[in-house]
Amino acid sequence: MSGLATAGQPHGTPTPQPPPAAPRRGDAPAWQRWLAATGHFTKQRISFLCMLAAASWGVLREAVRPISWRRTVRHEFRITMRQATIGGLATAFVTASLTGFAMVSQALYWLGVAGQAELAGSLLVTVLVRELTPLLVGLILLGRSGMLTVTEFGMLKAGGQVRTMISQGIDPFLLLVMPRTLAMSLSGFTLGMLFAAVALVMGYIVSAALGTTQDSLWLFLDKVVSAMTVRDYMVIPAKLFAIGYLVGLSSCLTGLTASTDDDLASLMPRGFVRGILVIMVTSILLTLTV
Amino acid sequence: MKATDPVLELAAARPFFDQSALPNTRFDLRLMAGECALVVTHDADRATALSDLCSGMLDLRDGAVRFMGYNWSELGHEQTYALRGRIGRLPQRGAWIGMLRTHINILLPLLHHTREPLDSLVDQAVELARQVGLPGLPIGRPEAMPEADLMRAACVRAFLGEPRLLLLEHSISADSDELITPLLNLLTRALDRGAAAICFTRDSRLWRTQAFPLAHHLHLLEDGLNPVRSVREKSRQRDATERERTD
């Protein structure tokens, strides 16, 4: 074969060598592959975080412009508000009642036993209203509305319907992402306020029925409200709005960034994990910083 | 936009090769108001990609695409979306937003882009629906509708709101003969009103039998858009070539 290749060449001409084969991915040493995998994983996580930050700013920027609030956008906002708030009401009531039953009545009982009943207000404000309520409301929003959004948007993206919208001159960010994010933010605050009120009232009813508290309902509520500081009045609404906002946005983005390889089996867990992380991180950051 | 300006102009437009199913070549086309171009292609993806190019949805490597005198690549985000609202498309797939009912799907672009009262939009849509053979505006879920009715509903959506450019990607075949006459009637009225249209087809015989007046008859091939010559034109050119040789 080499003789045939050099047959027409003059003597002394070096035989052309085939170019060296490019190294294949599998040929790389194990440490390089490990490094590449780590980089890929990190890049993926950071890119979602950057996207979340950029889209957060985008939603706020669009929300203050009157032209963004076209009738289609207002309609989407109303539908999401109804779905997330009215739809989530029953779940929030049941969860709040159980929390009140399990936590408030127990707190009142054990603080009474320990002779620290006067701390009930500040304990309930710190643990229940400031920490637990935003977390549980975030989880309710994520489960009832966030996962629905992930599925709906994932299907829209995979079915080419997002592209259809773009071809009709409808910006999916304006029509879908902005109203859903804002509606879920408002819904988070509404559900959170109801959740805290129901949990406190339910806890009081159970405690009164068991005889662990002798106060009237108004006195009990007055103790809770008196225990709230200015910081609490800032942190609690901030947490509820922020968690609703970020759960909505993270769900929208997870759905809209689905690739053609994605199906529900891959999309749903991703949306859930991102949602949980967003809830936890937001809650912790706001507790630490405000 | 001046009266003498084309509604759509592809001026040596070459999209990035990796972004679409279009061949890596330059596209040239000028469509004036009232003109219709028939593009013959057997590749549905190419038809969609050329429609995307006309709608400013593909980035260009060089050249320009102008619609109503506006160069897509020079427009801002909002202007681009607003201008696309003046295009009526009859897409091939992915055309229906599954979470909305069919009538909302039909009305959505106009509800989004205009402030026209809902009743007026519904009246227009009902009128168009009747013209394409539907009893009224379909209100069911798109996935629950028969294919033929869905096609009619797609026609209503494409022609609603008097678009300036019509991109009929869906190839009308001989077996949809119930739709061809109303569709061509709608198209004729739109062209008379000053719109321009690009119709994609796999088989141009159907259009020839309908004797529809076409400003351009083109083939979408590997080397771009090529004019389709009739048998008479081909023989005339052959005669001319032979005459030149003998001279």
Short mmCIF file of C-alpha atoms in Angstrom, two decimals, chain A residues 16 32 35 50 67 73 137 177 197 216 262 275:
data_model
loop_
_atom_site.label_atom_id
_atom_site.label_comp_id
_atom_site.label_asym_id
_atom_site.label_seq_id
_atom_site.Cartn_x
_atom_site.Cartn_y
_atom_site.Cartn_z
CA PRO A 16 3.74 12.15 3.59
CA GLN A 32 -9.05 15.41 33.44
CA LEU A 35 -12.26 17.92 36.25
CA CYS A 50 -27.37 33.85 36.51
CA ILE A 67 -47.47 48.91 28.13
CA VAL A 73 -51.05 39.54 30.22
CA VAL A 137 -46.28 28.39 51.99
CA VAL A 177 -43.21 34.51 32.79
CA ALA A 197 -53.57 33.63 61.21
CA SER A 216 -58.82 35.05 75.83
CA ASP A 262 -36.38 16.35 28.32
CA GLY A 275 -37.85 25.13 43.82
#
